[in-house]
Amino acid sequence: MRLRVRRLGGLAGVKVGADVDTDDLPGGHTPALDDALRGLAWGSESAAPHPDAFRYELTKLDDPDRPSVIVGEHEVPSELHPLLDAARERGEVES
Amino acid sequence: MCDHNPLHCILPPGVLRRLADSGADEVRKAALSTLALDTQFRVARAEAAARRGGRSAQAVTFARIGGTPQRTVYDQGHKQAQVPGKVSRSEGQDAVSDASINQAYDGLGATYDYYWSCYERDSIDGQGLPLLGLVHYGSNYDNAFWDNAGHMFFGDGDGKLLTDTTAGIDVIGHELTHGVTQHEANLVYSGQSGALNESISDVFGIQVKQRALKQSSDQSDWLIGAEIVGPELKPALRSMKAPGTANPHDDQPADMGGYVDGGDVHTNSGIPNRAFSVVATTLGGNSWDAAGPIWYAACADPNLRSTASFSQFAALTLKHAKQSYGETSSQADAVSAGWEAVKVPL
């Protein structure tokens, strides 16, 4: 599954984005990852819980009709942390 | 309320999402449109609920003689736990071998000293709130934040965007000022009030740095975060003097002509940031002599509402400049010139 991951907010105020194929993650596309993705409230947006908080916007690239979801950094299920780590490592700052 | 489409009613988002996933085309479109609207309301409600504090929530505590911070710096050991880790340095203790711990301790102290010396404000809440710094938070975490619950978190940075965030005394002043704002107007963190929230943190963050370095307004570089940026964001996060020029990705407008509708709070904050730098440099001397106190009085003014616009905040700065220094004073003229420079109507 291909996902677009964008990190929003933070002290620096820069947006960092990357496309990640979940098959390329260190543990691969596991059932736990699948469950965690299915459990997200797609189409919803979390408010920043405090100033300068990170939020993550996830978009399913293989399902363009599905709305994205924006999740606060402390609400991201641990099963998705490898996804965010991969996005951070290869992410590029959007100008 | 449901004249046109039954979906525009009280369907919970879970049901709407299932309809968006599996309904017929017309139902699916209606469900997606309702979800988008529903999300706006839910985000606004969540944002309001997350903003704890404000003047009405200020506690009246025991009598305390201010002037001394109560600092404790913890080592989070690169974990992302939200609770304080191992105590590494408490108030009055000698420096330790970890430079990040000492930098956090000193930055918390410089910020406390700024607010106490300039305004006799006893810590973030004006009531002696202990300052808790949580250092080495997370792994390669390129951020620092105040959590609205009495803790400042410091990441070590990823080395590309940010480095050790304890190295930025202006950053520490910035984050703790988010706490001060929380206890004053509690500005809503979106739109113009959100950009003001960010700008106020930069305005007092740079003053904490200038005061610690004994820099006059003319000597300051007016850069935010110069000591914590990695190679991708060099030379700084933001420039208060010349918004939009701090690094290759800097998208801050320098005046209302470039205001970004719906823009990030860190984008439009460049406008009031520049107004402050113009006021301070027009007046000369130290920014905390007159410009800072004028801004502080506006921030602490009970008439500053949580949804304030740039113009409403600007009007309060002019009011306090006139009240403190006179209707035709150079300070009042400088405030007018500052807001005029960034095209914010007074």
Tab-separated table of C-alpha atoms in Angstrom:
chain	number	residue	atom	x	y	z
A	1	MET	CA	0.000	0.000	0.000
A	2	ARG	CA	1.361	3.410	-0.944
A	3	LEU	CA	0.780	6.305	1.421
A	4	ARG	CA	1.580	9.979	1.307
A	5	VAL	CA	2.688	11.111	4.781
A	6	ARG	CA	2.971	14.817	5.595
A	7	ARG	CA	4.173	16.160	8.917
A	8	LEU	CA	2.547	19.483	9.801
A	9	GLY	CA	3.261	22.013	12.561
A	10	GLY	CA	6.191	21.969	14.944
A	11	LEU	CA	8.320	24.822	16.196
A	12	ALA	CA	9.961	25.213	12.789
A	13	GLY	CA	6.602	25.520	11.039
A	14	VAL	CA	7.771	23.559	8.001
A	15	LYS	CA	5.831	20.810	6.259
A	16	VAL	CA	7.753	17.610	5.551
A	17	GLY	CA	6.303	15.051	3.152
A	18	ALA	CA	7.218	11.652	1.729
A	19	ASP	CA	5.578	8.818	-0.184
A	20	VAL	CA	6.026	5.457	1.516
A	21	ASP	CA	5.237	1.964	0.280
A	22	THR	CA	4.332	-0.081	3.349
A	23	ASP	CA	5.943	-3.166	1.757
A	24	ASP	CA	9.275	-1.345	2.082
A	25	LEU	CA	8.979	-0.841	5.846
A	26	PRO	CA	11.465	-2.806	7.994
A	27	GLY	CA	8.716	-5.170	9.174
A	28	GLY	CA	6.798	-5.107	5.895
A	29	HIS	CA	3.050	-4.624	5.578
A	30	THR	CA	1.915	-6.485	8.688
A	31	PRO	CA	-1.698	-7.289	9.675
A	32	ALA	CA	-1.205	-5.046	12.725
A	33	LEU	CA	-0.272	-2.152	10.453
A	34	ASP	CA	-3.315	-2.878	8.316
A	35	ASP	CA	-5.584	-2.891	11.382
A	36	ALA	CA	-4.100	0.376	12.636
A	37	LEU	CA	-4.632	2.042	9.267
A	38	ARG	CA	-8.200	0.730	9.069
A	39	GLY	CA	-8.869	2.093	12.543
A	40	LEU	CA	-7.998	5.678	11.610
A	41	ALA	CA	-10.931	8.064	11.233
A	42	TRP	CA	-10.338	8.827	7.553
A	43	GLY	CA	-11.869	12.163	6.623
A	44	SER	CA	-11.330	13.604	10.089
A	45	GLU	CA	-8.813	16.130	11.388
A	46	SER	CA	-7.387	16.366	14.909
A	47	ALA	CA	-6.774	19.809	16.380
A	48	ALA	CA	-3.295	20.673	17.656
A	49	PRO	CA	-3.340	19.706	21.357
A	50	HIS	CA	-0.845	22.451	22.175
A	51	PRO	CA	1.172	25.075	20.270
A	52	ASP	CA	3.977	23.755	18.056
A	53	ALA	CA	2.628	20.196	18.156
A	54	PHE	CA	3.272	17.895	15.202
A	55	ARG	CA	0.309	16.497	13.298
A	56	TYR	CA	0.453	13.889	10.552
A	57	GLU	CA	-1.640	13.883	7.380
A	58	LEU	CA	-2.008	10.451	5.764
A	59	THR	CA	-3.361	9.906	2.272
A	60	LYS	CA	-3.874	6.553	0.556
A	61	LEU	CA	-2.333	7.045	-2.884
A	62	ASP	CA	-4.000	3.900	-4.266
A	63	ASP	CA	-7.438	5.111	-3.193
A	64	PRO	CA	-7.689	8.711	-4.428
A	65	ASP	CA	-11.382	9.047	-3.570
A	66	ARG	CA	-10.756	8.373	0.097
A	67	PRO	CA	-10.299	11.576	2.098
A	68	SER	CA	-7.078	12.028	4.060
A	69	VAL	CA	-6.839	11.883	7.827
A	70	ILE	CA	-4.912	14.280	10.110
A	71	VAL	CA	-3.772	12.805	13.413
A	72	GLY	CA	-1.974	14.437	16.355
A	73	GLU	CA	1.478	12.973	17.025
A	74	HIS	CA	0.451	11.567	20.396
A	75	GLU	CA	-2.628	9.885	18.917
A	76	VAL	CA	-0.759	7.869	16.305
A	77	PRO	CA	-1.007	4.139	17.111
A	78	SER	CA	2.406	2.583	17.843
A	79	GLU	CA	1.893	0.157	14.930
A	80	LEU	CA	2.207	3.162	12.606
A	81	HIS	CA	5.441	4.493	14.104
A	82	PRO	CA	7.624	2.614	11.550
A	83	LEU	CA	5.615	4.340	8.819
A	84	LEU	CA	6.218	7.777	10.354
A	85	ASP	CA	9.894	6.972	10.952
A	86	ALA	CA	10.307	5.997	7.297
A	87	ALA	CA	8.540	9.161	6.172
A	88	ARG	CA	10.743	11.287	8.421
A	89	GLU	CA	13.946	9.667	7.137
A	90	ARG	CA	13.144	10.200	3.478
A	91	GLY	CA	10.922	13.274	3.879
A	92	GLU	CA	11.572	16.516	2.094
A	93	VAL	CA	10.652	19.998	3.220
A	94	GLU	CA	7.858	21.497	1.126
A	95	SER	CA	8.572	24.991	-0.081
B	1	MET	CA	-32.362	21.691	9.565
B	2	CYS	CA	-32.681	18.658	7.301
B	3	ASP	CA	-34.644	20.246	4.467
B	4	HIS	CA	-32.326	19.344	1.636
B	5	ASN	CA	-30.366	16.287	2.537
B	6	PRO	CA	-30.919	13.863	5.376
B	7	LEU	CA	-27.148	13.448	5.704
B	8	HIS	CA	-26.864	17.037	6.934
B	9	CYS	CA	-28.321	15.996	10.261
B	10	ILE	CA	-26.970	14.183	13.238
B	11	LEU	CA	-25.368	11.147	11.672
B	12	PRO	CA	-22.179	10.296	13.570
B	13	PRO	CA	-18.963	10.440	11.541
B	14	GLY	CA	-18.525	6.669	11.677
B	15	VAL	CA	-21.782	6.174	9.805
B	16	LEU	CA	-20.875	8.927	7.365
B	17	ARG	CA	-17.535	7.267	6.689
B	18	ARG	CA	-19.210	3.908	6.021
B	19	LEU	CA	-21.613	5.614	3.625
B	20	ALA	CA	-18.672	7.330	1.948
B	21	ASP	CA	-17.016	3.948	1.568
B	22	SER	CA	-19.912	1.905	0.308
B	23	GLY	CA	-22.868	4.072	-0.716
B	24	ALA	CA	-24.156	4.866	-4.165
B	25	ASP	CA	-22.473	7.758	-5.947
B	26	GLU	CA	-24.951	10.429	-4.825
B	27	VAL	CA	-24.955	9.223	-1.224
B	28	ARG	CA	-21.171	8.917	-1.240
B	29	LYS	CA	-20.722	12.506	-2.455
B	30	ALA	CA	-23.174	13.830	0.116
B	31	ALA	CA	-21.482	11.854	2.886
B	32	LEU	CA	-18.028	13.188	1.926
B	33	SER	CA	-19.329	16.753	1.797
B	34	THR	CA	-20.989	16.379	5.199
B	35	LEU	CA	-17.847	14.786	6.630
B	36	ALA	CA	-15.776	17.761	5.500
B	37	LEU	CA	-18.178	20.191	7.206
B	38	ASP	CA	-18.460	18.009	10.281
B	39	THR	CA	-14.679	17.880	10.557
B	40	GLN	CA	-14.434	21.679	10.621
B	41	PHE	CA	-16.807	21.845	13.585
B	42	ARG	CA	-15.109	18.997	15.427
B	43	VAL	CA	-11.639	20.525	14.955
B	44	ALA	CA	-12.883	23.877	16.267
B	45	ARG	CA	-14.447	22.200	19.302
B	46	ALA	CA	-11.338	20.093	19.964
B	47	GLU	CA	-9.095	23.139	19.655
B	48	ALA	CA	-11.231	25.038	22.172
B	49	ALA	CA	-11.223	22.087	24.566
B	50	ALA	CA	-7.442	21.702	24.297
B	51	ARG	CA	-6.831	25.336	25.253
B	52	ARG	CA	-6.721	25.067	29.012
B	53	GLY	CA	-6.149	28.254	30.922
B	54	GLY	CA	-6.987	31.857	30.243
B	55	ARG	CA	-7.480	34.557	32.833
B	56	SER	CA	-10.626	33.029	34.288
B	57	ALA	CA	-8.705	29.842	35.107
B	58	GLN	CA	-5.881	31.569	36.966
B	59	ALA	CA	-5.515	30.105	40.417
B	60	VAL	CA	-5.036	32.308	43.449
B	61	THR	CA	-2.321	30.524	45.354
B	62	PHE	CA	-0.504	31.122	48.606
B	63	ALA	CA	1.452	34.312	49.036
B	64	ARG	CA	4.879	33.881	47.478
B	65	ILE	CA	7.817	36.215	47.292
B	66	GLY	CA	8.790	36.076	43.633
B	67	GLY	CA	12.130	36.599	41.989
B	68	THR	CA	13.462	33.048	42.116
B	69	PRO	CA	12.529	30.322	39.643
B	70	GLN	CA	11.836	26.744	40.651
B	71	ARG	CA	13.540	24.766	37.931
B	72	THR	CA	13.836	21.029	37.524
B	73	VAL	CA	15.401	19.525	34.417
B	74	TYR	CA	14.749	15.871	33.612
B	75	ASP	CA	16.524	13.460	31.279
B	76	GLN	CA	13.928	11.650	29.160
B	77	GLY	CA	16.522	9.167	27.884
B	78	HIS	CA	15.284	9.515	24.269
B	79	LYS	CA	11.927	7.994	25.170
B	80	GLN	CA	8.666	9.581	24.117
B	81	ALA	CA	6.988	9.241	27.509
B	82	GLN	CA	4.901	12.262	28.428
B	83	VAL	CA	5.799	12.030	32.124
B	84	PRO	CA	9.042	13.458	33.541
B	85	GLY	CA	12.020	11.079	33.436
B	86	LYS	CA	15.112	11.078	35.638
B	87	VAL	CA	15.827	14.280	37.600
B	88	SER	CA	19.141	15.624	36.344
B	89	ARG	CA	19.384	19.106	37.815
B	90	SER	CA	17.198	20.943	40.325
B	91	GLU	CA	17.100	24.561	41.384
B	92	GLY	CA	20.379	25.766	42.858
B	93	GLN	CA	22.384	22.660	41.975
B	94	ASP	CA	25.727	22.876	40.188
B	95	ALA	CA	26.095	22.276	36.470
B	96	VAL	CA	26.209	18.661	35.350
B	97	SER	CA	28.272	16.982	32.633
B	98	ASP	CA	25.409	16.981	30.096
B	99	ALA	CA	25.491	20.301	28.225
B	100	SER	CA	21.852	19.954	27.098
B	101	ILE	CA	20.669	19.721	30.706
B	102	ASN	CA	22.640	22.860	31.607
B	103	GLN	CA	21.448	24.786	28.552
B	104	ALA	CA	17.827	23.975	29.372
B	105	TYR	CA	18.386	25.001	33.008
B	106	ASP	CA	19.995	28.299	31.962
B	107	GLY	CA	17.360	29.059	29.320
B	108	LEU	CA	14.504	28.450	31.725
B	109	GLY	CA	16.276	30.764	34.176
B	110	ALA	CA	16.879	33.505	31.599
B	111	THR	CA	13.205	33.441	30.639
B	112	TYR	CA	12.049	33.565	34.254
B	113	ASP	CA	14.471	36.429	34.892
B	114	TYR	CA	13.203	38.357	31.871
B	115	TYR	CA	9.566	38.194	32.961
B	116	TRP	CA	10.369	38.918	36.611
B	117	SER	CA	12.818	41.758	36.017
B	118	CYS	CA	10.795	43.494	33.325
B	119	TYR	CA	7.224	42.926	34.553
B	120	GLU	CA	7.480	41.372	38.027
B	121	ARG	CA	5.689	38.385	36.571
B	122	ASP	CA	6.383	35.415	38.826
B	123	SER	CA	6.795	32.623	36.257
B	124	ILE	CA	4.467	31.474	33.484
B	125	ASP	CA	1.252	31.842	35.450
B	126	GLY	CA	2.310	34.838	37.533
B	127	GLN	CA	1.983	32.598	40.594
B	128	GLY	CA	5.399	30.963	40.702
B	129	LEU	CA	4.650	27.943	38.522
B	130	PRO	CA	7.621	25.528	38.703
B	131	LEU	CA	9.502	25.314	35.404
B	132	LEU	CA	9.978	21.706	34.335
B	133	GLY	CA	12.273	20.998	31.396
B	134	LEU	CA	12.199	17.526	29.806
B	135	VAL	CA	15.405	17.076	27.799
B	136	HIS	CA	16.448	14.369	25.288
B	137	TYR	CA	12.801	13.746	24.424
B	138	GLY	CA	12.263	11.104	21.737
B	139	SER	CA	14.655	9.787	19.145
B	140	ASN	CA	15.996	12.348	16.656
B	141	TYR	CA	12.985	14.435	17.607
B	142	ASP	CA	13.235	17.758	15.760
B	143	ASN	CA	10.926	19.861	17.849
B	144	ALA	CA	10.455	21.571	21.200
B	145	PHE	CA	7.109	22.426	22.754
B	146	TRP	CA	5.219	23.618	25.811
B	147	ASP	CA	2.463	21.110	26.561
B	148	ASN	CA	-0.029	23.477	28.254
B	149	ALA	CA	0.378	21.347	31.391
B	150	GLY	CA	3.544	22.795	32.901
B	151	HIS	CA	6.242	20.957	30.917
B	152	MET	CA	8.644	22.081	28.247
B	153	PHE	CA	9.869	19.243	26.037
B	154	PHE	CA	13.193	19.449	24.171
B	155	GLY	CA	14.156	17.175	21.273
B	156	ASP	CA	17.756	16.562	20.217
B	157	GLY	CA	16.908	17.174	16.557
B	158	ASP	CA	17.501	14.930	13.558
B	159	GLY	CA	20.645	16.783	12.503
B	160	LYS	CA	19.095	17.781	9.169
B	161	LEU	CA	16.291	20.187	10.052
B	162	LEU	CA	17.074	20.848	13.699
B	163	THR	CA	19.864	20.134	16.148
B	164	ASP	CA	19.799	20.175	19.972
B	165	THR	CA	16.867	22.461	20.768
B	166	THR	CA	18.174	23.345	24.240
B	167	ALA	CA	20.829	25.497	22.511
B	168	GLY	CA	18.283	28.150	21.519
B	169	ILE	CA	17.630	30.555	24.362
B	170	ASP	CA	15.125	32.365	22.107
B	171	VAL	CA	13.431	29.013	21.493
B	172	ILE	CA	13.074	28.433	25.230
B	173	GLY	CA	11.677	31.950	25.638
B	174	HIS	CA	9.345	31.254	22.701
B	175	GLU	CA	7.946	28.034	24.166
B	176	LEU	CA	7.520	29.353	27.711
B	177	THR	CA	5.759	32.403	26.294
B	178	HIS	CA	3.162	30.038	24.823
B	179	GLY	CA	2.495	29.262	28.490
B	180	VAL	CA	2.213	32.945	29.349
B	181	THR	CA	-0.243	33.437	26.473
B	182	GLN	CA	-2.194	30.417	27.703
B	183	HIS	CA	-2.623	32.149	31.060
B	184	GLU	CA	-3.522	35.526	29.520
B	185	ALA	CA	-5.689	35.880	26.389
B	186	ASN	CA	-5.408	32.132	25.595
B	187	LEU	CA	-5.357	32.971	21.897
B	188	VAL	CA	-7.066	30.438	19.618
B	189	TYR	CA	-4.351	28.579	17.685
B	190	SER	CA	-5.628	29.168	14.166
B	191	GLY	CA	-6.221	32.095	11.854
B	192	GLN	CA	-4.988	35.553	12.894
B	193	SER	CA	-5.248	34.826	16.632
B	194	GLY	CA	-3.080	31.743	16.077
B	195	ALA	CA	-0.521	33.767	14.124
B	196	LEU	CA	-0.567	36.335	16.954
B	197	ASN	CA	-0.018	33.506	19.450
B	198	GLU	CA	3.066	32.448	17.471
B	199	SER	CA	4.293	36.011	16.971
B	200	ILE	CA	3.995	36.871	20.671
B	201	SER	CA	6.198	33.852	21.406
B	202	ASP	CA	8.812	35.077	18.903
B	203	VAL	CA	8.572	38.652	20.219
B	204	PHE	CA	9.331	37.635	23.803
B	205	GLY	CA	11.686	34.837	22.789
B	206	ILE	CA	13.956	37.282	20.936
B	207	GLN	CA	13.861	39.681	23.879
B	208	VAL	CA	14.951	36.918	26.261
B	209	LYS	CA	17.895	36.275	23.942
B	210	GLN	CA	18.768	39.936	23.400
B	211	ARG	CA	18.656	40.612	27.141
B	212	ALA	CA	20.805	37.576	27.965
B	213	LEU	CA	23.365	38.673	25.350
B	214	LYS	CA	23.041	42.370	26.302
B	215	GLN	CA	22.169	43.215	22.700
B	216	SER	CA	20.433	46.437	21.734
B	217	SER	CA	17.752	46.406	19.033
B	218	ASP	CA	20.335	47.609	16.518
B	219	GLN	CA	22.839	44.918	17.449
B	220	SER	CA	20.376	42.022	17.248
B	221	ASP	CA	20.087	39.912	14.091
B	222	TRP	CA	16.370	39.417	14.862
B	223	LEU	CA	16.674	35.752	13.831
B	224	ILE	CA	14.701	33.028	15.598
B	225	GLY	CA	16.263	29.615	16.074
B	226	ALA	CA	19.705	30.378	14.595
B	227	GLU	CA	21.398	28.143	17.180
B	228	ILE	CA	19.196	25.081	16.609
B	229	VAL	CA	18.810	24.791	12.831
B	230	GLY	CA	20.402	21.979	10.856
B	231	PRO	CA	21.829	22.359	7.327
B	232	GLU	CA	18.406	22.293	5.600
B	233	LEU	CA	17.049	25.273	7.524
B	234	LYS	CA	20.168	27.418	7.862
B	235	PRO	CA	20.653	30.173	8.759
B	236	ALA	CA	17.502	30.355	10.950
B	237	LEU	CA	13.857	29.403	11.336
B	238	ARG	CA	12.462	32.906	10.995
B	239	SER	CA	13.625	36.477	10.523
B	240	MET	CA	11.588	39.044	12.422
B	241	LYS	CA	13.265	41.896	10.579
B	242	ALA	CA	12.898	40.410	7.083
B	243	PRO	CA	10.219	37.691	7.113
B	244	GLY	CA	10.521	35.267	4.198
B	245	THR	CA	14.334	35.372	4.076
B	246	ALA	CA	15.392	33.169	7.007
B	247	ASN	CA	15.991	29.966	5.005
B	248	PRO	CA	15.234	28.533	1.544
B	249	HIS	CA	11.809	27.276	2.697
B	250	ASP	CA	10.739	30.405	4.605
B	251	ASP	CA	7.243	31.367	3.387
B	252	GLN	CA	6.508	34.201	5.812
B	253	PRO	CA	4.964	37.365	4.339
B	254	ALA	CA	6.472	40.700	5.366
B	255	ASP	CA	3.176	42.595	5.330
B	256	MET	CA	-0.580	42.174	4.821
B	257	GLY	CA	-0.091	42.297	1.054
B	258	GLY	CA	1.268	38.758	1.315
B	259	TYR	CA	-1.161	37.493	3.965
B	260	VAL	CA	-2.009	33.849	3.328
B	261	ASP	CA	-5.707	33.080	3.830
B	262	GLY	CA	-5.953	29.849	5.778
B	263	GLY	CA	-2.179	29.857	6.130
B	264	ASP	CA	-0.232	28.155	8.891
B	265	VAL	CA	0.128	30.106	12.137
B	266	HIS	CA	3.920	30.068	11.624
B	267	THR	CA	3.470	31.683	8.204
B	268	ASN	CA	1.366	34.758	8.928
B	269	SER	CA	3.150	35.402	12.247
B	270	GLY	CA	5.831	37.125	10.171
B	271	ILE	CA	3.569	40.167	9.840
B	272	PRO	CA	3.226	41.093	13.553
B	273	ASN	CA	6.832	39.911	14.087
B	274	ARG	CA	8.078	42.551	11.699
B	275	ALA	CA	5.832	45.218	13.243
B	276	PHE	CA	7.549	44.617	16.593
B	277	SER	CA	11.052	44.742	15.140
B	278	VAL	CA	10.226	48.022	13.380
B	279	VAL	CA	8.910	49.528	16.631
B	280	ALA	CA	11.953	48.384	18.625
B	281	THR	CA	14.541	49.506	16.074
B	282	THR	CA	12.749	52.827	15.498
B	283	LEU	CA	12.954	53.537	19.214
B	284	GLY	CA	16.540	52.280	19.514
B	285	GLY	CA	18.118	51.122	22.753
B	286	ASN	CA	16.959	47.829	24.200
B	287	SER	CA	13.793	46.176	22.937
B	288	TRP	CA	12.697	45.509	26.527
B	289	ASP	CA	12.896	49.219	27.479
B	290	ALA	CA	9.660	50.332	25.771
B	291	ALA	CA	8.613	48.126	22.838
B	292	GLY	CA	8.545	44.974	24.986
B	293	PRO	CA	6.500	46.526	27.826
B	294	ILE	CA	3.999	47.933	25.298
B	295	TRP	CA	3.530	44.466	23.762
B	296	TYR	CA	3.334	42.885	27.218
B	297	ALA	CA	0.644	45.332	28.337
B	298	ALA	CA	-1.391	44.485	25.229
B	299	CYS	CA	-0.993	40.743	25.884
B	300	ALA	CA	-2.109	41.161	29.505
B	301	ASP	CA	-4.970	43.531	28.642
B	302	PRO	CA	-8.323	41.969	29.625
B	303	ASN	CA	-9.754	43.385	26.393
B	304	LEU	CA	-7.522	41.120	24.296
B	305	ARG	CA	-9.930	38.381	23.279
B	306	SER	CA	-8.971	34.820	22.442
B	307	THR	CA	-10.041	35.348	18.827
B	308	ALA	CA	-8.262	38.689	18.365
B	309	SER	CA	-7.310	39.876	14.891
B	310	PHE	CA	-4.050	41.636	14.017
B	311	SER	CA	-5.887	44.991	13.967
B	312	GLN	CA	-7.442	44.455	17.381
B	313	PHE	CA	-4.080	43.562	18.887
B	314	ALA	CA	-2.419	46.493	17.131
B	315	ALA	CA	-5.021	48.888	18.559
B	316	LEU	CA	-4.236	47.633	22.059
B	317	THR	CA	-0.495	48.214	21.581
B	318	LEU	CA	-1.199	51.795	20.477
B	319	LYS	CA	-3.544	52.316	23.432
B	320	HIS	CA	-0.867	51.214	25.887
B	321	ALA	CA	1.863	53.215	24.169
B	322	LYS	CA	-0.263	56.351	24.555
B	323	GLN	CA	-1.275	55.540	28.132
B	324	SER	CA	2.272	54.846	29.260
B	325	TYR	CA	4.214	57.446	27.290
B	326	GLY	CA	1.728	60.072	26.091
B	327	GLU	CA	-0.571	60.666	23.133
B	328	THR	CA	2.118	62.344	21.041
B	329	SER	CA	5.105	60.428	22.373
B	330	SER	CA	7.831	58.959	20.188
B	331	GLN	CA	6.781	55.540	21.511
B	332	ALA	CA	3.204	55.986	20.261
B	333	ASP	CA	4.522	57.235	16.910
B	334	ALA	CA	6.841	54.234	16.640
B	335	VAL	CA	3.974	51.820	17.321
B	336	SER	CA	1.891	53.476	14.597
B	337	ALA	CA	4.853	53.298	12.215
B	338	GLY	CA	5.399	49.608	13.010
B	339	TRP	CA	1.872	48.580	12.127
B	340	GLU	CA	1.823	50.905	9.123
B	341	ALA	CA	4.985	49.242	7.811
B	342	VAL	CA	3.209	45.882	7.713
B	343	LYS	CA	-0.077	47.377	6.440
B	344	VAL	CA	-2.185	46.391	9.440
B	345	PRO	CA	-4.870	49.050	9.840
B	346	LEU	CA	-5.109	50.627	13.282
